[in-house]
Amino acid sequence: MSSPASSRRRSTAALLIALVATMSALLAGTATAGTAPGSPAPAPIARPVADAPATGVPTVPAIPALTRGTPCKSSAVACVDLSSQQAWLTDGEGNVTYGPVGALGGTRKYPTPTGTFSVDYKDADHVSNLYDADMPYSVFFAPAIAFHTGSLSERSHGCIHLGRTASKRFFANLSPGDTVQVVS
């Protein structure tokens, strides 16, 4: 006569074996939940085109292409790398058209925001009403943040300082709606 404890162990072991067998069959695609072992497997379900391939390998979203020589996505028309203090203009299709040029962002207290933005507007003779400072060839791409002519040795209050030649080029080549990407 077996003890109640050994009976429970055998029941638990049998349940575990049945569970492992069912899980294995489910993973192998030969059974479905509620199908008794030994029953024929149901017909496969037709997969929509957008579903994972029939091989069972999940699809991986495509990684956006980068513009060669920059840290920015190929869709960015202007790219700024704050850590290397460089900026580029591109054709928005992954090709650099100008740069790299020196570009200096904000201070720790007034950092330049990172992310992807759109050019809002341009003003060739902008004067900051916050800092009473000339900001020639301003191209605004975030609230109160712009590319403009400025010192490449003195940090801004968040804007991107470019040399005079570079700021003229950015001003001439960027239009409202163009994509600007700033990375750190």
Short mmCIF file of C-alpha atoms in Angstrom, two decimals:
data_model
loop_
_atom_site.label_atom_id
_atom_site.label_comp_id
_atom_site.label_asym_id
_atom_site.label_seq_id
_atom_site.Cartn_x
_atom_site.Cartn_y
_atom_site.Cartn_z
CA MET A 1 0.00 0.00 0.00
CA SER A 2 1.38 3.40 -0.96
CA SER A 3 1.34 6.43 1.27
CA PRO A 4 -0.74 9.52 0.40
CA ALA A 5 2.51 11.47 -0.12
CA SER A 6 3.86 9.04 -2.74
CA SER A 7 0.45 9.02 -4.47
CA ARG A 8 0.58 12.83 -4.72
CA ARG A 9 4.13 12.69 -6.10
CA ARG A 10 3.06 10.21 -8.81
CA SER A 11 0.01 12.35 -9.67
CA THR A 12 2.17 15.48 -9.81
CA ALA A 13 4.77 13.69 -11.95
CA ALA A 14 2.09 12.36 -14.34
CA LEU A 15 0.54 15.84 -14.60
CA LEU A 16 3.95 17.38 -15.28
CA ILE A 17 4.72 14.79 -17.99
CA ALA A 18 1.34 15.42 -19.64
CA LEU A 19 1.90 19.19 -19.47
CA VAL A 20 5.39 18.93 -21.00
CA ALA A 21 4.08 16.64 -23.76
CA THR A 22 1.24 19.04 -24.56
CA MET A 23 3.55 22.07 -24.56
CA SER A 24 6.02 20.25 -26.81
CA ALA A 25 3.23 19.33 -29.21
CA LEU A 26 1.95 22.91 -29.22
CA LEU A 27 5.41 24.31 -29.91
CA ALA A 28 5.97 21.76 -32.67
CA GLY A 29 2.61 22.70 -34.18
CA THR A 30 1.20 19.19 -33.98
CA ALA A 31 -1.51 19.88 -31.44
CA THR A 32 -3.65 22.68 -30.14
CA ALA A 33 -5.04 23.39 -26.73
CA GLY A 34 -7.93 21.08 -26.02
CA THR A 35 -6.78 18.46 -28.56
CA ALA A 36 -6.39 15.02 -27.11
CA PRO A 37 -3.03 13.34 -27.66
CA GLY A 38 -3.15 11.14 -30.76
CA SER A 39 -5.93 13.19 -32.41
CA PRO A 40 -5.23 14.50 -35.90
CA ALA A 41 -3.92 18.07 -35.95
CA PRO A 42 -6.31 20.70 -37.30
CA ALA A 43 -5.59 22.26 -40.69
CA PRO A 44 -3.17 25.20 -40.52
CA ILE A 45 -4.68 28.65 -40.31
CA ALA A 46 -4.06 30.89 -43.33
CA ARG A 47 -1.78 33.76 -42.33
CA PRO A 48 -2.35 37.32 -43.48
CA VAL A 49 0.44 38.71 -45.65
CA ALA A 50 1.66 41.08 -42.90
CA ASP A 51 2.02 38.26 -40.36
CA ALA A 52 5.31 36.62 -39.46
CA PRO A 53 6.67 34.22 -42.08
CA ALA A 54 5.51 30.61 -41.95
CA THR A 55 8.98 29.61 -40.77
CA GLY A 56 8.06 30.89 -37.33
CA VAL A 57 10.85 33.47 -37.39
CA PRO A 58 9.46 36.82 -36.27
CA THR A 59 9.97 39.80 -38.54
CA VAL A 60 12.28 42.51 -37.26
CA PRO A 61 11.44 46.15 -37.96
CA ALA A 62 13.89 47.79 -40.35
CA ILE A 63 16.50 50.03 -38.76
CA PRO A 64 16.39 53.45 -40.39
CA ALA A 65 19.38 54.04 -42.64
CA LEU A 66 21.93 56.61 -41.56
CA THR A 67 23.52 59.23 -43.74
CA ARG A 68 27.07 57.98 -44.35
CA GLY A 69 29.61 59.89 -42.25
CA THR A 70 26.99 61.26 -39.85
CA PRO A 71 25.09 59.94 -36.83
CA CYS A 72 21.73 61.03 -38.31
CA LYS A 73 18.95 59.25 -40.18
CA SER A 74 19.02 59.53 -43.94
CA SER A 75 15.78 61.55 -43.88
CA ALA A 76 17.40 64.44 -41.96
CA VAL A 77 18.24 67.44 -44.15
CA ALA A 78 20.33 68.98 -41.35
CA CYS A 79 22.29 66.90 -38.86
CA VAL A 80 24.01 68.06 -35.67
CA ASP A 81 26.26 65.95 -33.45
CA LEU A 82 26.64 67.85 -30.18
CA SER A 83 29.40 65.59 -28.84
CA SER A 84 31.67 66.04 -31.85
CA GLN A 85 30.54 69.67 -32.35
CA GLN A 86 29.82 69.10 -36.03
CA ALA A 87 26.92 69.73 -38.40
CA TRP A 88 26.05 68.64 -41.94
CA LEU A 89 23.53 69.38 -44.66
CA THR A 90 22.21 66.43 -46.67
CA ASP A 91 19.85 65.79 -49.54
CA GLY A 92 17.42 64.01 -47.19
CA GLU A 93 18.16 60.73 -48.97
CA GLY A 94 21.37 59.76 -47.18
CA ASN A 95 23.95 61.88 -49.01
CA VAL A 96 25.98 64.68 -47.42
CA THR A 97 25.86 67.88 -49.49
CA TYR A 98 27.84 70.13 -47.10
CA GLY A 99 29.99 69.57 -44.05
CA PRO A 100 31.05 68.65 -41.57
CA VAL A 101 31.35 72.15 -40.18
CA GLY A 102 31.95 73.34 -36.63
CA ALA A 103 28.77 73.62 -34.59
CA LEU A 104 28.55 74.58 -30.94
CA GLY A 105 25.43 74.01 -28.85
CA GLY A 106 24.19 75.23 -25.50
CA THR A 107 25.51 75.11 -21.97
CA ARG A 108 24.61 72.65 -19.22
CA LYS A 109 22.20 75.25 -17.83
CA TYR A 110 20.77 75.97 -21.30
CA PRO A 111 21.20 72.73 -23.26
CA THR A 112 20.38 72.26 -26.92
CA PRO A 113 17.44 69.85 -27.19
CA THR A 114 18.12 66.54 -28.93
CA GLY A 115 15.69 64.79 -31.22
CA THR A 116 14.11 65.20 -34.61
CA PHE A 117 12.54 68.54 -35.49
CA SER A 118 11.19 70.47 -38.47
CA VAL A 119 12.38 73.86 -39.63
CA ASP A 120 9.76 76.39 -38.47
CA TYR A 121 10.93 79.64 -40.03
CA LYS A 122 13.99 81.63 -41.07
CA ASP A 123 15.07 85.20 -40.32
CA ALA A 124 18.27 86.58 -41.88
CA ASP A 125 18.46 89.56 -39.48
CA HIS A 126 17.02 88.12 -36.27
CA VAL A 127 17.66 89.87 -32.95
CA SER A 128 16.89 87.87 -29.82
CA ASN A 129 14.29 89.58 -27.66
CA LEU A 130 15.32 87.32 -24.76
CA TYR A 131 19.04 88.10 -24.80
CA ASP A 132 19.13 91.30 -26.91
CA ALA A 133 21.68 89.65 -29.21
CA ASP A 134 22.11 89.60 -32.97
CA MET A 135 21.46 86.16 -34.47
CA PRO A 136 22.28 86.51 -38.18
CA TYR A 137 20.99 83.87 -40.59
CA SER A 138 18.69 82.22 -38.05
CA VAL A 139 16.94 78.99 -39.01
CA PHE A 140 14.50 78.09 -36.21
CA PHE A 141 13.73 74.39 -35.77
CA ALA A 142 12.52 74.17 -32.15
CA PRO A 143 10.87 76.70 -29.84
CA ALA A 144 13.45 79.50 -29.35
CA ILE A 145 16.23 77.27 -30.82
CA ALA A 146 17.96 78.01 -34.13
CA PHE A 147 21.05 77.57 -36.23
CA HIS A 148 22.70 81.00 -36.53
CA THR A 149 26.02 82.78 -36.89
CA GLY A 150 27.82 82.69 -33.57
CA SER A 151 31.03 82.04 -31.74
CA LEU A 152 32.50 78.56 -32.06
CA SER A 153 34.26 79.04 -28.72
CA GLU A 154 31.41 80.49 -26.66
CA ARG A 155 28.36 78.32 -26.00
CA SER A 156 24.82 79.57 -26.60
CA HIS A 157 21.59 79.51 -24.61
CA GLY A 158 20.56 76.37 -26.54
CA CYS A 159 20.98 77.48 -30.17
CA ILE A 160 23.50 75.97 -32.57
CA HIS A 161 26.32 78.41 -33.30
CA LEU A 162 27.79 78.09 -36.79
CA GLY A 163 30.57 80.07 -38.44
CA ARG A 164 29.42 82.86 -40.78
CA THR A 165 29.99 80.92 -44.02
CA ALA A 166 28.25 77.81 -42.63
CA SER A 167 25.30 79.76 -41.22
CA LYS A 168 24.76 81.42 -44.63
CA ARG A 169 24.82 78.00 -46.28
CA PHE A 170 22.38 76.47 -43.76
CA PHE A 171 20.12 79.53 -44.18
CA ALA A 172 20.19 79.24 -47.99
CA ASN A 173 19.62 75.47 -48.09
CA LEU A 174 17.04 74.85 -45.36
CA SER A 175 13.34 75.50 -45.85
CA PRO A 176 10.34 75.36 -43.51
CA GLY A 177 9.33 71.74 -43.05
CA ASP A 178 12.82 70.29 -43.58
CA THR A 179 13.89 67.70 -41.02
CA VAL A 180 16.60 68.59 -38.50
CA GLN A 181 18.10 65.89 -36.28
CA VAL A 182 20.21 66.75 -33.23
CA VAL A 183 22.06 63.94 -31.45
CA SER A 184 24.29 64.05 -28.39
#
